[in-house]
Structures are given as C-alpha cells and as structure tokens.
JSON list of C-alpha atoms and ligand atoms in Angstrom, two decimals:
[
{"chain": "I", "resi": 1, "resn": "MET", "atom": "CA", "xyz": [105.83, 122.83, 127.34]},
{"chain": "I", "resi": 2, "resn": "ASN", "atom": "CA", "xyz": [108.42, 120.32, 126.28]},
{"chain": "I", "resi": 3, "resn": "LYS", "atom": "CA", "xyz": [107.39, 117.17, 128.17]},
{"chain": "I", "resi": 4, "resn": "ILE", "atom": "CA", "xyz": [104.12, 115.26, 128.17]},
{"chain": "I", "resi": 5, "resn": "ASN", "atom": "CA", "xyz": [102.69, 112.07, 129.60]},
{"chain": "I", "resi": 6, "resn": "ILE", "atom": "CA", "xyz": [100.80, 109.53, 127.51]},
{"chain": "I", "resi": 7, "resn": "LEU", "atom": "CA", "xyz": [99.30, 106.64, 129.49]},
{"chain": "I", "resi": 8, "resn": "ASP", "atom": "CA", "xyz": [102.19, 105.36, 131.68]},
{"chain": "I", "resi": 9, "resn": "LYS", "atom": "CA", "xyz": [105.09, 106.94, 129.78]},
{"chain": "I", "resi": 10, "resn": "GLU", "atom": "CA", "xyz": [106.81, 110.32, 129.56]},
{"chain": "I", "resi": 11, "resn": "PHE", "atom": "CA", "xyz": [107.81, 111.90, 126.24]},
{"chain": "I", "resi": 12, "resn": "ALA", "atom": "CA", "xyz": [109.83, 115.00, 125.24]},
{"chain": "I", "resi": 13, "resn": "VAL", "atom": "CA", "xyz": [109.75, 116.96, 121.97]},
{"chain": "I", "resi": 14, "resn": "SER", "atom": "CA", "xyz": [112.21, 115.52, 119.51]},
{"chain": "I", "resi": 15, "resn": "ILE", "atom": "CA", "xyz": [111.25, 116.96, 116.09]},
{"chain": "I", "resi": 16, "resn": "PRO", "atom": "CA", "xyz": [109.34, 120.26, 116.23]},
{"chain": "I", "resi": 17, "resn": "PHE", "atom": "CA", "xyz": [106.42, 120.90, 113.88]},
{"chain": "I", "resi": 18, "resn": "GLU", "atom": "CA", "xyz": [108.34, 123.49, 111.80]},
{"chain": "I", "resi": 19, "resn": "HIS", "atom": "CA", "xyz": [111.09, 120.99, 111.07]},
{"chain": "I", "resi": 20, "resn": "ILE", "atom": "CA", "xyz": [108.53, 118.34, 110.08]},
{"chain": "I", "resi": 21, "resn": "GLN", "atom": "CA", "xyz": [106.77, 120.82, 107.77]},
{"chain": "I", "resi": 22, "resn": "SER", "atom": "CA", "xyz": [109.96, 121.84, 105.93]},
{"chain": "I", "resi": 23, "resn": "THR", "atom": "CA", "xyz": [110.95, 118.17, 105.57]},
{"chain": "I", "resi": 24, "resn": "VAL", "atom": "CA", "xyz": [107.56, 117.16, 104.16]},
{"chain": "I", "resi": 25, "resn": "LYS", "atom": "CA", "xyz": [107.56, 120.13, 101.80]},
{"chain": "I", "resi": 26, "resn": "ARG", "atom": "CA", "xyz": [111.00, 119.17, 100.47]},
{"chain": "I", "resi": 27, "resn": "MET", "atom": "CA", "xyz": [109.77, 115.60, 99.81]},
{"chain": "I", "resi": 28, "resn": "ALA", "atom": "CA", "xyz": [106.68, 116.90, 97.99]},
{"chain": "I", "resi": 29, "resn": "VAL", "atom": "CA", "xyz": [108.78, 119.14, 95.74]},
{"chain": "I", "resi": 30, "resn": "LYS", "atom": "CA", "xyz": [111.07, 116.21, 94.85]},
{"chain": "I", "resi": 31, "resn": "LEU", "atom": "CA", "xyz": [108.13, 113.87, 94.14]},
{"chain": "I", "resi": 32, "resn": "SER", "atom": "CA", "xyz": [106.37, 116.54, 92.04]},
{"chain": "I", "resi": 33, "resn": "GLY", "atom": "CA", "xyz": [109.47, 116.80, 89.86]},
{"chain": "I", "resi": 34, "resn": "ASP", "atom": "CA", "xyz": [110.08, 113.05, 89.59]},
{"chain": "I", "resi": 35, "resn": "TYR", "atom": "CA", "xyz": [106.46, 112.26, 88.63]},
{"chain": "I", "resi": 36, "resn": "GLN", "atom": "CA", "xyz": [105.76, 115.34, 86.43]},
{"chain": "I", "resi": 37, "resn": "ASN", "atom": "CA", "xyz": [104.64, 113.36, 83.42]},
{"chain": "I", "resi": 38, "resn": "LYS", "atom": "CA", "xyz": [102.85, 110.62, 85.32]},
{"chain": "I", "resi": 39, "resn": "LYS", "atom": "CA", "xyz": [99.63, 110.19, 87.26]},
{"chain": "I", "resi": 40, "resn": "PRO", "atom": "CA", "xyz": [100.77, 108.26, 90.31]},
{"chain": "I", "resi": 41, "resn": "LEU", "atom": "CA", "xyz": [98.59, 106.54, 92.87]},
{"chain": "I", "resi": 42, "resn": "PHE", "atom": "CA", "xyz": [99.64, 107.48, 96.40]},
{"chain": "I", "resi": 43, "resn": "LEU", "atom": "CA", "xyz": [98.96, 104.72, 98.88]},
{"chain": "I", "resi": 44, "resn": "CYS", "atom": "CA", "xyz": [98.79, 106.00, 102.45]},
{"chain": "I", "resi": 45, "resn": "VAL", "atom": "CA", "xyz": [99.48, 103.35, 105.07]},
{"chain": "I", "resi": 46, "resn": "LEU", "atom": "CA", "xyz": [97.02, 103.89, 107.91]},
{"chain": "I", "resi": 47, "resn": "ASN", "atom": "CA", "xyz": [96.89, 104.71, 110.67]},
{"chain": "I", "resi": 48, "resn": "GLY", "atom": "CA", "xyz": [100.29, 106.30, 111.24]},
{"chain": "I", "resi": 49, "resn": "ALA", "atom": "CA", "xyz": [100.86, 108.03, 107.89]},
{"chain": "I", "resi": 50, "resn": "PHE", "atom": "CA", "xyz": [97.62, 110.03, 107.78]},
{"chain": "I", "resi": 51, "resn": "MET", "atom": "CA", "xyz": [99.12, 113.40, 108.80]},
{"chain": "I", "resi": 52, "resn": "PHE", "atom": "CA", "xyz": [102.22, 112.93, 106.69]},
{"chain": "I", "resi": 53, "resn": "ALA", "atom": "CA", "xyz": [100.08, 112.04, 103.66]},
{"chain": "I", "resi": 54, "resn": "ALA", "atom": "CA", "xyz": [97.73, 114.99, 104.19]},
{"chain": "I", "resi": 55, "resn": "ASP", "atom": "CA", "xyz": [100.57, 117.51, 104.43]},
{"chain": "I", "resi": 56, "resn": "LEU", "atom": "CA", "xyz": [102.65, 116.01, 101.64]},
{"chain": "I", "resi": 57, "resn": "LEU", "atom": "CA", "xyz": [99.76, 115.83, 99.18]},
{"chain": "I", "resi": 58, "resn": "LYS", "atom": "CA", "xyz": [98.77, 119.45, 99.79]},
{"chain": "I", "resi": 59, "resn": "SER", "atom": "CA", "xyz": [102.20, 120.41, 98.45]},
{"chain": "I", "resi": 60, "resn": "TYR", "atom": "CA", "xyz": [102.21, 117.86, 95.60]},
{"chain": "I", "resi": 61, "resn": "THR", "atom": "CA", "xyz": [101.60, 119.80, 92.40]},
{"chain": "I", "resi": 62, "resn": "GLY", "atom": "CA", "xyz": [100.83, 117.12, 89.78]},
{"chain": "I", "resi": 63, "resn": "GLN", "atom": "CA", "xyz": [97.76, 115.02, 89.02]},
{"chain": "I", "resi": 64, "resn": "CYS", "atom": "CA", "xyz": [97.46, 112.03, 91.26]},
{"chain": "I", "resi": 65, "resn": "GLU", "atom": "CA", "xyz": [95.09, 109.63, 92.97]},
{"chain": "I", "resi": 66, "resn": "ILE", "atom": "CA", "xyz": [95.13, 108.84, 96.65]},
{"chain": "I", "resi": 67, "resn": "SER", "atom": "CA", "xyz": [94.11, 105.64, 98.38]},
{"chain": "I", "resi": 68, "resn": "PHE", "atom": "CA", "xyz": [94.47, 104.06, 101.79]},
{"chain": "I", "resi": 69, "resn": "ILE", "atom": "CA", "xyz": [95.31, 100.71, 103.27]},
{"chain": "I", "resi": 70, "resn": "LYS", "atom": "CA", "xyz": [95.37, 99.82, 106.92]},
{"chain": "I", "resi": 71, "resn": "LEU", "atom": "CA", "xyz": [98.14, 97.66, 108.33]},
{"chain": "I", "resi": 72, "resn": "ALA", "atom": "CA", "xyz": [99.19, 96.94, 111.91]},
{"chain": "I", "resi": 73, "resn": "SER", "atom": "CA", "xyz": [102.39, 95.47, 113.29]},
{"chain": "I", "resi": 74, "resn": "TYR", "atom": "CA", "xyz": [103.01, 97.32, 116.57]},
{"chain": "I", "resi": 75, "resn": "ALA", "atom": "CA", "xyz": [101.72, 96.57, 120.05]},
{"chain": "I", "resi": 76, "resn": "GLY", "atom": "CA", "xyz": [102.73, 99.12, 122.72]},
{"chain": "I", "resi": 77, "resn": "THR", "atom": "CA", "xyz": [106.28, 100.25, 121.97]},
{"chain": "I", "resi": 78, "resn": "LYS", "atom": "CA", "xyz": [107.47, 97.12, 120.10]},
{"chain": "I", "resi": 79, "resn": "THR", "atom": "CA", "xyz": [106.91, 95.46, 116.74]},
{"chain": "I", "resi": 80, "resn": "THR", "atom": "CA", "xyz": [105.13, 92.12, 116.91]},
{"chain": "I", "resi": 81, "resn": "GLY", "atom": "CA", "xyz": [107.05, 90.86, 113.86]},
{"chain": "I", "resi": 82, "resn": "SER", "atom": "CA", "xyz": [103.88, 90.03, 111.95]},
{"chain": "I", "resi": 83, "resn": "VAL", "atom": "CA", "xyz": [101.83, 92.34, 109.75]},
{"chain": "I", "resi": 84, "resn": "ARG", "atom": "CA", "xyz": [98.02, 92.28, 109.77]},
{"chain": "I", "resi": 85, "resn": "THR", "atom": "CA", "xyz": [95.97, 93.81, 106.95]},
{"chain": "I", "resi": 86, "resn": "LEU", "atom": "CA", "xyz": [92.97, 95.53, 108.54]},
{"chain": "I", "resi": 87, "resn": "ILE", "atom": "CA", "xyz": [91.72, 97.32, 105.40]},
{"chain": "I", "resi": 88, "resn": "GLY", "atom": "CA", "xyz": [92.98, 96.13, 102.02]},
{"chain": "I", "resi": 89, "resn": "LEU", "atom": "CA", "xyz": [93.45, 97.71, 98.61]},
{"chain": "I", "resi": 90, "resn": "GLU", "atom": "CA", "xyz": [90.36, 98.64, 96.55]},
{"chain": "I", "resi": 91, "resn": "GLU", "atom": "CA", "xyz": [91.96, 100.07, 93.40]},
{"chain": "I", "resi": 92, "resn": "ASP", "atom": "CA", "xyz": [93.24, 98.10, 90.45]},
{"chain": "I", "resi": 93, "resn": "ILE", "atom": "CA", "xyz": [96.93, 99.03, 90.46]},
{"chain": "I", "resi": 94, "resn": "LYS", "atom": "CA", "xyz": [97.91, 97.09, 87.34]},
{"chain": "I", "resi": 95, "resn": "GLY", "atom": "CA", "xyz": [100.16, 99.31, 85.20]},
{"chain": "I", "resi": 96, "resn": "ARG", "atom": "CA", "xyz": [100.05, 102.16, 87.75]},
{"chain": "I", "resi": 97, "resn": "ASP", "atom": "CA", "xyz": [102.92, 104.06, 89.32]},
{"chain": "I", "resi": 98, "resn": "VAL", "atom": "CA", "xyz": [102.40, 103.47, 93.01]},
{"chain": "I", "resi": 99, "resn": "ILE", "atom": "CA", "xyz": [104.02, 105.55, 95.76]},
{"chain": "I", "resi": 100, "resn": "ILE", "atom": "CA", "xyz": [103.64, 104.13, 99.25]},
{"chain": "I", "resi": 101, "resn": "LEU", "atom": "CA", "xyz": [103.42, 106.79, 101.97]},
{"chain": "I", "resi": 102, "resn": "GLU", "atom": "CA", "xyz": [104.69, 105.45, 105.29]},
{"chain": "I", "resi": 103, "resn": "ASP", "atom": "CA", "xyz": [105.19, 107.30, 108.56]},
{"chain": "I", "resi": 104, "resn": "ILE", "atom": "CA", "xyz": [108.29, 105.39, 109.63]},
{"chain": "I", "resi": 105, "resn": "VAL", "atom": "CA", "xyz": [110.34, 102.43, 108.51]},
{"chain": "I", "resi": 106, "resn": "ASP", "atom": "CA", "xyz": [111.84, 100.61, 111.49]},
{"chain": "I", "resi": 107, "resn": "SER", "atom": "CA", "xyz": [112.59, 96.89, 111.02]},
{"chain": "I", "resi": 108, "resn": "GLY", "atom": "CA", "xyz": [111.30, 97.09, 107.45]},
{"chain": "I", "resi": 109, "resn": "ILE", "atom": "CA", "xyz": [108.92, 94.17, 108.02]},
{"chain": "I", "resi": 110, "resn": "THR", "atom": "CA", "xyz": [105.79, 96.17, 107.19]},
{"chain": "I", "resi": 111, "resn": "ILE", "atom": "CA", "xyz": [107.19, 97.69, 104.01]},
{"chain": "I", "resi": 112, "resn": "SER", "atom": "CA", "xyz": [108.69, 94.49, 102.61]},
{"chain": "I", "resi": 113, "resn": "HIS", "atom": "CA", "xyz": [105.47, 92.60, 103.34]},
{"chain": "I", "resi": 114, "resn": "LEU", "atom": "CA", "xyz": [103.43, 95.30, 101.58]},
{"chain": "I", "resi": 115, "resn": "ILE", "atom": "CA", "xyz": [105.70, 95.47, 98.53]},
{"chain": "I", "resi": 116, "resn": "GLU", "atom": "CA", "xyz": [105.58, 91.71, 98.01]},
{"chain": "I", "resi": 117, "resn": "ASP", "atom": "CA", "xyz": [101.81, 91.85, 98.23]},
{"chain": "I", "resi": 118, "resn": "LEU", "atom": "CA", "xyz": [101.48, 94.77, 95.78]},
{"chain": "I", "resi": 119, "resn": "LYS", "atom": "CA", "xyz": [103.85, 93.25, 93.21]},
{"chain": "I", "resi": 120, "resn": "SER", "atom": "CA", "xyz": [101.38, 90.44, 92.57]},
{"chain": "I", "resi": 121, "resn": "TYR", "atom": "CA", "xyz": [98.95, 93.04, 91.11]},
{"chain": "I", "resi": 122, "resn": "GLU", "atom": "CA", "xyz": [101.55, 94.07, 88.49]},
{"chain": "I", "resi": 123, "resn": "PRO", "atom": "CA", "xyz": [101.92, 97.83, 89.00]},
{"chain": "I", "resi": 124, "resn": "ALA", "atom": "CA", "xyz": [104.25, 99.67, 86.57]},
{"chain": "I", "resi": 125, "resn": "SER", "atom": "CA", "xyz": [106.40, 100.78, 89.50]},
{"chain": "I", "resi": 126, "resn": "ILE", "atom": "CA", "xyz": [106.41, 100.87, 93.30]},
{"chain": "I", "resi": 127, "resn": "LYS", "atom": "CA", "xyz": [108.36, 103.44, 95.31]},
{"chain": "I", "resi": 128, "resn": "ILE", "atom": "CA", "xyz": [108.39, 104.13, 99.03]},
{"chain": "I", "resi": 129, "resn": "ALA", "atom": "CA", "xyz": [108.27, 107.58, 100.60]},
{"chain": "I", "resi": 130, "resn": "ALA", "atom": "CA", "xyz": [108.84, 107.42, 104.35]},
{"chain": "I", "resi": 131, "resn": "LEU", "atom": "CA", "xyz": [108.87, 110.45, 106.61]},
{"chain": "I", "resi": 132, "resn": "LEU", "atom": "CA", "xyz": [111.23, 108.75, 109.06]},
{"chain": "I", "resi": 133, "resn": "LEU", "atom": "CA", "xyz": [113.82, 105.99, 108.90]},
{"chain": "I", "resi": 134, "resn": "LYS", "atom": "CA", "xyz": [115.36, 104.15, 111.85]},
{"chain": "I", "resi": 135, "resn": "PRO", "atom": "CA", "xyz": [118.82, 102.53, 111.62]},
{"chain": "I", "resi": 136, "resn": "ALA", "atom": "CA", "xyz": [117.50, 98.97, 111.99]},
{"chain": "I", "resi": 137, "resn": "ALA", "atom": "CA", "xyz": [115.97, 99.31, 108.53]},
{"chain": "I", "resi": 138, "resn": "VAL", "atom": "CA", "xyz": [119.34, 99.98, 107.00]},
{"chain": "I", "resi": 139, "resn": "GLN", "atom": "CA", "xyz": [120.74, 96.79, 108.56]},
{"chain": "I", "resi": 140, "resn": "LYS", "atom": "CA", "xyz": [117.92, 94.81, 106.97]},
{"chain": "I", "resi": 141, "resn": "ASP", "atom": "CA", "xyz": [118.60, 96.35, 103.58]},
{"chain": "I", "resi": 142, "resn": "VAL", "atom": "CA", "xyz": [115.22, 98.06, 103.27]},
{"chain": "I", "resi": 143, "resn": "ARG", "atom": "CA", "xyz": [115.82, 101.48, 101.86]},
{"chain": "I", "resi": 144, "resn": "PRO", "atom": "CA", "xyz": [112.87, 103.78, 101.09]},
{"chain": "I", "resi": 145, "resn": "ASP", "atom": "CA", "xyz": [113.27, 105.72, 97.82]},
{"chain": "I", "resi": 146, "resn": "TYR", "atom": "CA", "xyz": [112.34, 108.99, 99.53]},
{"chain": "I", "resi": 147, "resn": "VAL", "atom": "CA", "xyz": [113.29, 109.60, 103.17]},
{"chain": "I", "resi": 148, "resn": "GLY", "atom": "CA", "xyz": [112.45, 112.70, 105.22]},
{"chain": "I", "resi": 149, "resn": "LEU", "atom": "CA", "xyz": [114.68, 112.26, 108.27]},
{"chain": "I", "resi": 150, "resn": "GLU", "atom": "CA", "xyz": [116.86, 109.52, 109.71]},
{"chain": "I", "resi": 151, "resn": "ILE", "atom": "CA", "xyz": [116.32, 109.19, 113.45]},
{"chain": "I", "resi": 152, "resn": "PRO", "atom": "CA", "xyz": [117.88, 107.15, 116.29]},
{"chain": "I", "resi": 153, "resn": "ASN", "atom": "CA", "xyz": [116.31, 103.98, 117.57]},
{"chain": "I", "resi": 154, "resn": "ASP", "atom": "CA", "xyz": [114.01, 105.65, 120.16]},
{"chain": "I", "resi": 155, "resn": "PHE", "atom": "CA", "xyz": [110.28, 105.03, 120.37]},
{"chain": "I", "resi": 156, "resn": "ILE", "atom": "CA", "xyz": [108.45, 108.13, 119.13]},
{"chain": "I", "resi": 157, "resn": "VAL", "atom": "CA", "xyz": [104.87, 109.46, 119.06]},
{"chain": "I", "resi": 158, "resn": "GLY", "atom": "CA", "xyz": [103.00, 112.36, 117.51]},
{"chain": "I", "resi": 159, "resn": "TYR", "atom": "CA", "xyz": [102.25, 113.57, 113.99]},
{"chain": "I", "resi": 160, "resn": "GLY", "atom": "CA", "xyz": [100.20, 110.45, 113.33]},
{"chain": "I", "resi": 161, "resn": "LEU", "atom": "CA", "xyz": [102.28, 108.01, 115.39]},
{"chain": "I", "resi": 162, "resn": "ASP", "atom": "CA", "xyz": [100.75, 106.50, 118.51]},
{"chain": "I", "resi": 163, "resn": "TYR", "atom": "CA", "xyz": [101.49, 104.83, 121.79]},
{"chain": "I", "resi": 164, "resn": "ASN", "atom": "CA", "xyz": [98.73, 102.27, 122.28]},
{"chain": "I", "resi": 165, "resn": "GLY", "atom": "CA", "xyz": [96.33, 104.44, 120.28]},
{"chain": "I", "resi": 166, "resn": "PHE", "atom": "CA", "xyz": [97.17, 107.79, 121.92]},
{"chain": "I", "resi": 167, "resn": "GLY", "atom": "CA", "xyz": [99.34, 110.71, 120.81]},
{"chain": "I", "resi": 168, "resn": "ARG", "atom": "CA", "xyz": [98.49, 110.66, 117.10]},
{"chain": "I", "resi": 169, "resn": "ASN", "atom": "CA", "xyz": [97.04, 114.17, 117.24]},
{"chain": "I", "resi": 170, "resn": "LEU", "atom": "CA", "xyz": [100.22, 115.83, 118.53]},
{"chain": "I", "resi": 171, "resn": "LYS", "atom": "CA", "xyz": [101.67, 118.19, 115.94]},
{"chain": "I", "resi": 172, "resn": "ASP", "atom": "CA", "xyz": [105.29, 117.74, 117.04]},
{"chain": "I", "resi": 173, "resn": "ILE", "atom": "CA", "xyz": [107.11, 114.41, 117.22]},
{"chain": "I", "resi": 174, "resn": "TYR", "atom": "CA", "xyz": [108.07, 113.31, 120.75]},
{"chain": "I", "resi": 175, "resn": "LYS", "atom": "CA", "xyz": [110.49, 110.65, 121.93]},
{"chain": "I", "resi": 176, "resn": "ILE", "atom": "CA", "xyz": [110.19, 108.48, 124.99]},
{"chain": "I", "resi": 177, "resn": "THR", "atom": "CA", "xyz": [112.25, 109.63, 127.99]},
{"chain": "I", "resi": 178, "resn": "GLU", "atom": "CA", "xyz": [112.13, 106.22, 129.83]},
{"chain": "S", "resi": 1, "resn": "LIG", "atom": "P1", "xyz": [108.50, 98.07, 110.77]},
{"chain": "S", "resi": 1, "resn": "LIG", "atom": "O1", "xyz": [107.58, 97.04, 110.21]},
{"chain": "S", "resi": 1, "resn": "LIG", "atom": "O2", "xyz": [109.38, 98.75, 109.73]},
{"chain": "S", "resi": 1, "resn": "LIG", "atom": "O3", "xyz": [109.31, 97.55, 111.93]},
{"chain": "S", "resi": 1, "resn": "LIG", "atom": "O4", "xyz": [107.62, 99.17, 111.46]},
{"chain": "S", "resi": 1, "resn": "LIG", "atom": "C1", "xyz": [106.80, 99.92, 110.73]},
{"chain": "S", "resi": 1, "resn": "LIG", "atom": "C2", "xyz": [105.58, 100.41, 111.48]},
{"chain": "S", "resi": 1, "resn": "LIG", "atom": "O5", "xyz": [105.70, 100.30, 112.90]},
{"chain": "S", "resi": 1, "resn": "LIG", "atom": "C3", "xyz": [105.44, 101.87, 111.19]},
{"chain": "S", "resi": 1, "resn": "LIG", "atom": "O6", "xyz": [104.62, 102.06, 110.07]},
{"chain": "S", "resi": 1, "resn": "LIG", "atom": "C4", "xyz": [104.83, 102.41, 112.45]},
{"chain": "S", "resi": 1, "resn": "LIG", "atom": "O7", "xyz": [103.43, 102.37, 112.33]},
{"chain": "S", "resi": 1, "resn": "LIG", "atom": "C5", "xyz": [105.31, 101.48, 113.53]},
{"chain": "S", "resi": 1, "resn": "LIG", "atom": "N1", "xyz": [106.49, 102.07, 114.23]},
{"chain": "S", "resi": 1, "resn": "LIG", "atom": "C6", "xyz": [107.80, 101.85, 114.02]},
{"chain": "S", "resi": 1, "resn": "LIG", "atom": "N2", "xyz": [108.56, 102.58, 114.84]},
{"chain": "S", "resi": 1, "resn": "LIG", "atom": "C7", "xyz": [107.71, 103.28, 115.61]},
{"chain": "S", "resi": 1, "resn": "LIG", "atom": "C8", "xyz": [107.89, 104.26, 116.67]},
{"chain": "S", "resi": 1, "resn": "LIG", "atom": "O8", "xyz": [108.98, 104.63, 117.11]},
{"chain": "S", "resi": 1, "resn": "LIG", "atom": "N3", "xyz": [106.73, 104.79, 117.19]},
{"chain": "S", "resi": 1, "resn": "LIG", "atom": "C9", "xyz": [105.49, 104.42, 116.76]},
{"chain": "S", "resi": 1, "resn": "LIG", "atom": "N4", "xyz": [104.45, 105.01, 117.36]},
{"chain": "S", "resi": 1, "resn": "LIG", "atom": "N5", "xyz": [105.28, 103.52, 115.78]},
{"chain": "S", "resi": 1, "resn": "LIG", "atom": "C10", "xyz": [106.38, 102.97, 115.21]},
{"chain": "S", "resi": 2, "resn": "LIG", "atom": "MG1", "xyz": [102.91, 102.92, 109.79]}
]
C-alpha cells in the first residue's frame, strides 16, 4: 500500500524504510570515526528526531551521552517562523562536544536559533547531524555538518515527522500528494 490518508490530506511513500536505514547507518559510521577519541553529547531535538536518534545511536560505536530538548516551530504543514522551547537543556555542556540530531532542516530557523542558544553555554564544539535537508536551508546558508539525504521542498511525514501530531509512527517517509 503506497498511499495513505492522515487527517484531511493524502500522502504517498517517498523514502522507503530500507533507504532510510542505510542512510542512517552511513551517518553513524561516519560519526563513529570522526568522534573516536571523544565522548560527545548527542542532543536529540524532539519530537521529530526521536526515531532518527534511536536508529543512529544503535549504530554509533563509541562512548557517548544522549540528551533531549523539545522545540516547536511548525503548525500544520508550514513553519510559524518562531521557535518555542518546550523542554530545555538539563546537562552542563561547557567544554563538551555537542552533536545536534535533527530530523529535517528546512528554513534553518530552528537550527540557527538552537545553535545561538547553545553557544552561550560554551561547549567545546557544536555540530549538526540532520537526516534530511530541504533546498530552502541552502539558500539561507545553514548547512548541517552531517546530512543524510537532500529532498525537494515537499511536506513530508513519517519516521518521526508529523502532520498536526499524526504520522510519526510510520516507518517509511511519505510526501503530500496535494
Ligand atoms: P526549520 O526551522 O528549519 O524551517 O524547520 C525545522 C523543523 O520543522 C524540523 O525540525 C521539523 O520538525 C519541521 N519540519 C520542516 N519541514 C518539515 C516537513 O516537511 N514535514 C514535517 N512534518 N515537519 C517539518
Ligand atoms: Mg525537528
């Protein structure tokens, strides 16, 4: 079954589970190599990145810590342009190597807001690992350090991403069909 309905919209499979898994695995292998002699703190941006983080970290081979923050910027299928912090950071990140795990970078507003915020706590380094990147981000000069896949500017759901709260549990990624 290739098409599904979520609330009032129809979606079709865009990135199958197997393709997501091989992409996430490749990112984990690269990160494991780059951080071999370090003990990074992975910061998963909830809600959307929870599946990505879970899969990536199972394949990460080094020592690391994992924490979570909860941000929101989307309403329905559009960004609201402002970022709200719903759950903040608990750990002291001073002197730490921080890797932000994001589901998708679209306008780049969320990521640039978060980085500015984190910098004030003086981490040793901050890198971004995003499963997906949309072209708008490139225009705004926000470039994640690790990118899984570049995708067109369609609204997508599944694998952690939602449409008004629904669709996060889907194992494939779907795009809106209009
Ligand atoms: P940005 O601030 O870069 O515009 O957007 C980042 C956040 O908006 C992402 O972390 C994600 O939660 C949400 N987002 C961006 N594009 C999409 C999309 O196509 N589908 C869904 N469900 N969320 C998106
Ligand atoms: Mg997100």
